[in-house]
Short mmCIF file of C-alpha atoms and ligand atoms in Angstrom, two decimals:
data_model
loop_
_atom_site.label_atom_id
_atom_site.label_comp_id
_atom_site.label_asym_id
_atom_site.label_seq_id
_atom_site.Cartn_x
_atom_site.Cartn_y
_atom_site.Cartn_z
CA UNK A 182 48.14 18.87 -2.00
CA UNK A 183 48.53 14.76 -0.88
CA UNK A 184 46.63 12.91 -3.62
CA UNK A 185 45.59 9.70 -1.76
CA UNK A 186 46.31 6.38 -3.77
CA UNK A 187 44.13 3.36 -2.53
CA UNK A 188 43.40 1.74 -6.07
CA UNK A 189 40.22 3.66 -6.35
CA UNK A 190 39.24 6.70 -8.93
CA UNK A 191 38.63 10.40 -6.82
CA UNK A 192 34.58 9.82 -8.55
CA UNK A 193 34.39 6.67 -6.80
CA UNK A 194 36.35 7.46 -3.79
CA UNK A 195 33.26 9.80 -3.50
CA UNK A 196 30.41 8.09 -4.71
CA UNK A 197 31.16 6.02 -1.99
CA UNK A 198 31.90 7.97 0.79
CA UNK A 199 28.41 9.94 0.31
CA UNK A 200 26.93 6.64 0.84
CA UNK A 201 28.14 6.33 4.11
CA UNK A 202 27.22 9.86 4.82
CA UNK A 203 23.58 8.74 4.15
CA UNK A 204 23.75 5.64 6.63
CA UNK A 205 25.53 7.55 9.39
CA UNK A 206 22.65 10.38 8.97
CA UNK A 207 20.28 7.03 9.54
CA UNK A 208 22.28 5.65 12.14
CA UNK A 209 22.79 9.13 14.14
CA UNK A 210 18.88 8.98 14.13
CA UNK A 211 18.53 6.33 15.37
CA UNK A 212 20.16 6.79 18.58
CA UNK A 213 18.66 9.58 18.59
CA UNK A 214 15.23 7.83 18.47
CA UNK A 215 16.27 4.78 20.66
CA UNK A 216 17.56 7.15 23.60
CA UNK A 217 14.06 8.55 23.03
CA UNK A 218 12.31 5.45 23.74
CA UNK A 219 14.85 4.28 26.44
CA UNK A 220 13.65 7.61 28.60
CA UNK A 221 10.52 7.48 27.71
CA UNK A 222 9.24 3.71 28.20
CA UNK A 223 6.77 2.70 31.45
CA UNK A 224 5.03 -0.45 30.83
CA UNK A 225 5.01 -3.76 32.53
CA UNK A 226 8.10 -4.73 30.07
CA UNK A 227 9.71 -1.35 30.92
CA UNK A 228 13.29 -2.71 32.70
CA UNK A 229 13.96 -4.73 29.50
CA UNK A 230 12.85 -2.35 27.00
CA UNK A 231 14.98 -0.20 28.98
CA UNK A 232 18.39 -1.87 29.04
CA UNK A 233 17.54 -3.55 25.20
CA UNK A 234 17.93 0.09 24.01
CA UNK A 235 20.97 1.34 26.14
CA UNK A 236 22.05 -2.09 24.78
CA UNK A 237 20.95 -0.55 20.72
CA UNK A 238 22.65 2.48 21.35
CA UNK A 239 26.06 2.12 22.59
CA UNK A 240 26.03 -0.14 19.40
CA UNK A 241 24.78 2.21 17.23
CA UNK A 242 27.49 4.77 19.04
CA UNK A 243 30.41 2.80 18.47
CA UNK A 244 28.76 2.17 14.22
CA UNK A 245 28.46 5.29 14.14
CA UNK A 246 32.27 6.76 15.05
CA UNK A 247 32.88 3.46 12.68
CA UNK A 248 31.40 4.89 9.81
CA UNK A 249 32.64 8.86 9.89
CA UNK A 250 35.91 7.57 10.41
CA UNK A 251 35.71 5.74 7.36
CA UNK A 252 34.53 8.41 5.48
CA UNK A 253 37.71 9.90 6.67
CA UNK A 254 39.62 7.11 5.89
CA UNK A 255 38.49 7.04 1.93
CA UNK A 256 39.25 10.93 2.03
CA UNK A 257 36.21 12.94 2.46
CA UNK A 258 34.86 15.08 5.18
CA UNK A 259 31.84 12.66 8.10
CA UNK A 260 29.09 15.07 7.85
CA UNK A 261 28.79 15.92 11.21
CA UNK A 262 25.08 18.61 12.45
CA UNK A 263 22.49 17.91 13.01
CA UNK A 264 20.72 19.58 10.24
CA UNK A 265 23.00 17.68 7.83
CA UNK A 266 21.79 14.23 9.78
CA UNK A 267 18.35 15.38 9.02
CA UNK A 268 18.46 16.27 5.25
CA UNK A 269 20.58 13.30 3.81
CA UNK A 270 18.27 10.41 6.41
CA UNK A 271 15.91 8.08 5.48
CA UNK A 272 13.71 6.97 8.51
CA UNK A 273 11.95 10.10 10.27
CA UNK A 274 11.70 11.25 13.23
CA UNK A 275 7.63 11.23 15.06
CA UNK A 276 7.83 14.87 16.88
CA UNK A 277 8.11 14.18 20.29
CA UNK A 278 5.46 11.87 20.61
CA UNK A 279 4.90 9.19 23.51
CA UNK A 280 2.95 5.78 21.89
CA UNK A 281 2.69 2.61 24.20
CA UNK A 282 6.13 0.72 24.56
CA UNK A 283 4.68 -1.24 21.71
CA UNK A 284 4.77 1.56 19.56
CA UNK A 285 8.13 2.11 19.80
CA UNK A 286 9.14 -1.35 19.08
CA UNK A 287 7.12 -1.15 16.02
CA UNK A 288 8.05 2.66 15.49
CA UNK A 289 12.42 1.15 15.41
CA UNK A 290 11.96 -2.84 14.32
CA UNK A 291 10.45 -0.71 10.81
CA UNK A 292 13.02 1.74 11.09
CA UNK A 293 16.21 -0.95 11.08
CA UNK A 294 14.37 -2.60 8.28
CA UNK A 295 14.15 0.46 6.32
CA UNK A 296 18.07 0.52 7.27
CA UNK A 297 19.56 -2.78 6.57
CA UNK A 298 17.24 -2.13 3.31
CA UNK A 299 19.57 0.60 2.52
CA UNK A 300 22.51 -1.59 3.57
CA UNK A 301 21.49 -4.34 0.73
CA UNK A 302 21.67 -1.41 -1.54
CA UNK A 303 25.18 -0.10 -0.76
CA UNK A 304 27.21 -2.63 -0.15
CA UNK A 305 25.27 -4.26 -4.06
CA UNK A 306 26.86 -0.81 -5.07
CA UNK A 307 29.86 0.04 -3.21
CA UNK A 308 32.30 -3.91 -4.55
CA UNK A 309 29.38 -3.56 -7.77
CA UNK A 310 29.38 0.32 -9.42
CA UNK A 311 32.09 1.47 -6.80
CA UNK A 312 34.75 -0.83 -6.94
CA UNK A 313 35.29 -0.90 -2.97
CA UNK A 314 35.03 -4.05 -0.81
CA UNK A 315 36.30 -2.80 2.06
CA UNK A 316 33.97 -0.99 2.02
CA UNK A 317 30.90 -3.10 1.24
CA UNK A 318 32.91 -5.91 3.75
CA UNK A 319 31.89 -3.31 6.37
CA UNK A 320 28.93 -2.24 6.15
CA UNK A 321 27.89 -5.57 5.68
CA UNK A 322 28.43 -6.51 9.07
CA UNK A 323 26.56 -3.72 9.94
CA UNK A 324 23.70 -4.96 8.04
CA UNK A 325 24.07 -7.80 10.02
CA UNK A 326 23.61 -6.15 13.90
CA UNK A 327 21.32 -4.28 12.15
CA UNK A 328 19.24 -7.42 11.48
CA UNK A 329 19.93 -8.44 14.98
CA UNK A 330 18.51 -5.54 16.69
CA UNK A 331 15.18 -5.67 14.67
CA UNK A 332 15.13 -9.51 15.18
CA UNK A 333 15.08 -8.71 19.07
CA UNK A 334 12.17 -5.17 18.67
CA UNK A 335 10.58 -7.76 16.39
CA UNK A 336 10.13 -11.25 18.79
CA UNK A 337 9.08 -8.02 21.45
CA UNK A 338 5.73 -7.43 18.82
CA UNK A 339 5.31 -10.57 18.31
CA UNK A 340 4.95 -11.83 21.83
CA UNK A 341 2.16 -9.60 22.12
CA UNK A 342 -0.32 -12.32 21.35
CA UNK A 343 1.19 -14.76 23.92
CA UNK A 344 -0.95 -15.13 27.12
CA UNK A 345 0.85 -15.40 30.55
CA UNK A 346 -0.20 -19.28 30.22
CA UNK A 347 2.22 -18.88 27.15
CA UNK A 348 -0.96 -20.04 24.64
CA UNK A 349 -1.88 -17.49 21.85
CA UNK A 350 -4.73 -14.86 22.77
CA UNK A 351 -6.43 -14.64 19.31
CA UNK A 352 -9.76 -13.58 20.23
CA UNK A 353 -11.34 -16.24 19.11
CA UNK A 354 -12.75 -17.34 22.54
CA UNK A 355 -15.29 -14.57 22.47
CA UNK A 356 -18.75 -15.27 22.20
CA UNK A 357 -19.78 -13.04 19.36
CA UNK A 358 -22.15 -10.08 20.37
CA UNK A 359 -25.31 -10.93 18.29
CA UNK A 360 -27.13 -7.86 16.95
FE1 LIG B 253 19.75 5.58 30.43
#
């Protein structure tokens, strides 16, 4: 079999492939969760969230393909089974419950933030431990995309405290109940 000679040792390539497969698993779970909420969401923000999640799952679908193909470019094989994704993923599924829209947004924001933390660590590992600046750069791009997606989700939750007149609803105007 022809050996790959791109200036990385076998050990370095395998290290990077392992990180990429973990990122692939998380991206896949996030795709499933985002699609499920795109289908399930109800409430006054239905249209905005339904459309936002469609945009996000389309971006995730493209990223998944890029991650898997980068694994191949480094001489590895991407994980491609549901069982394998569940085993490697760091984010968790929520057993098929159907929460309120705000809770959906909050869960997905948490997941994106988890993915951002993982990617930040993987970028450092790729360049410091595995001497692979190409993958470090690739993962940095993914991290920036997740940062933007997380910001869009957080903005929905932060808006929850706003009343229709745009003023913050702090709850302080309520008359205290006497004992
Ligand atoms: Fe759809």
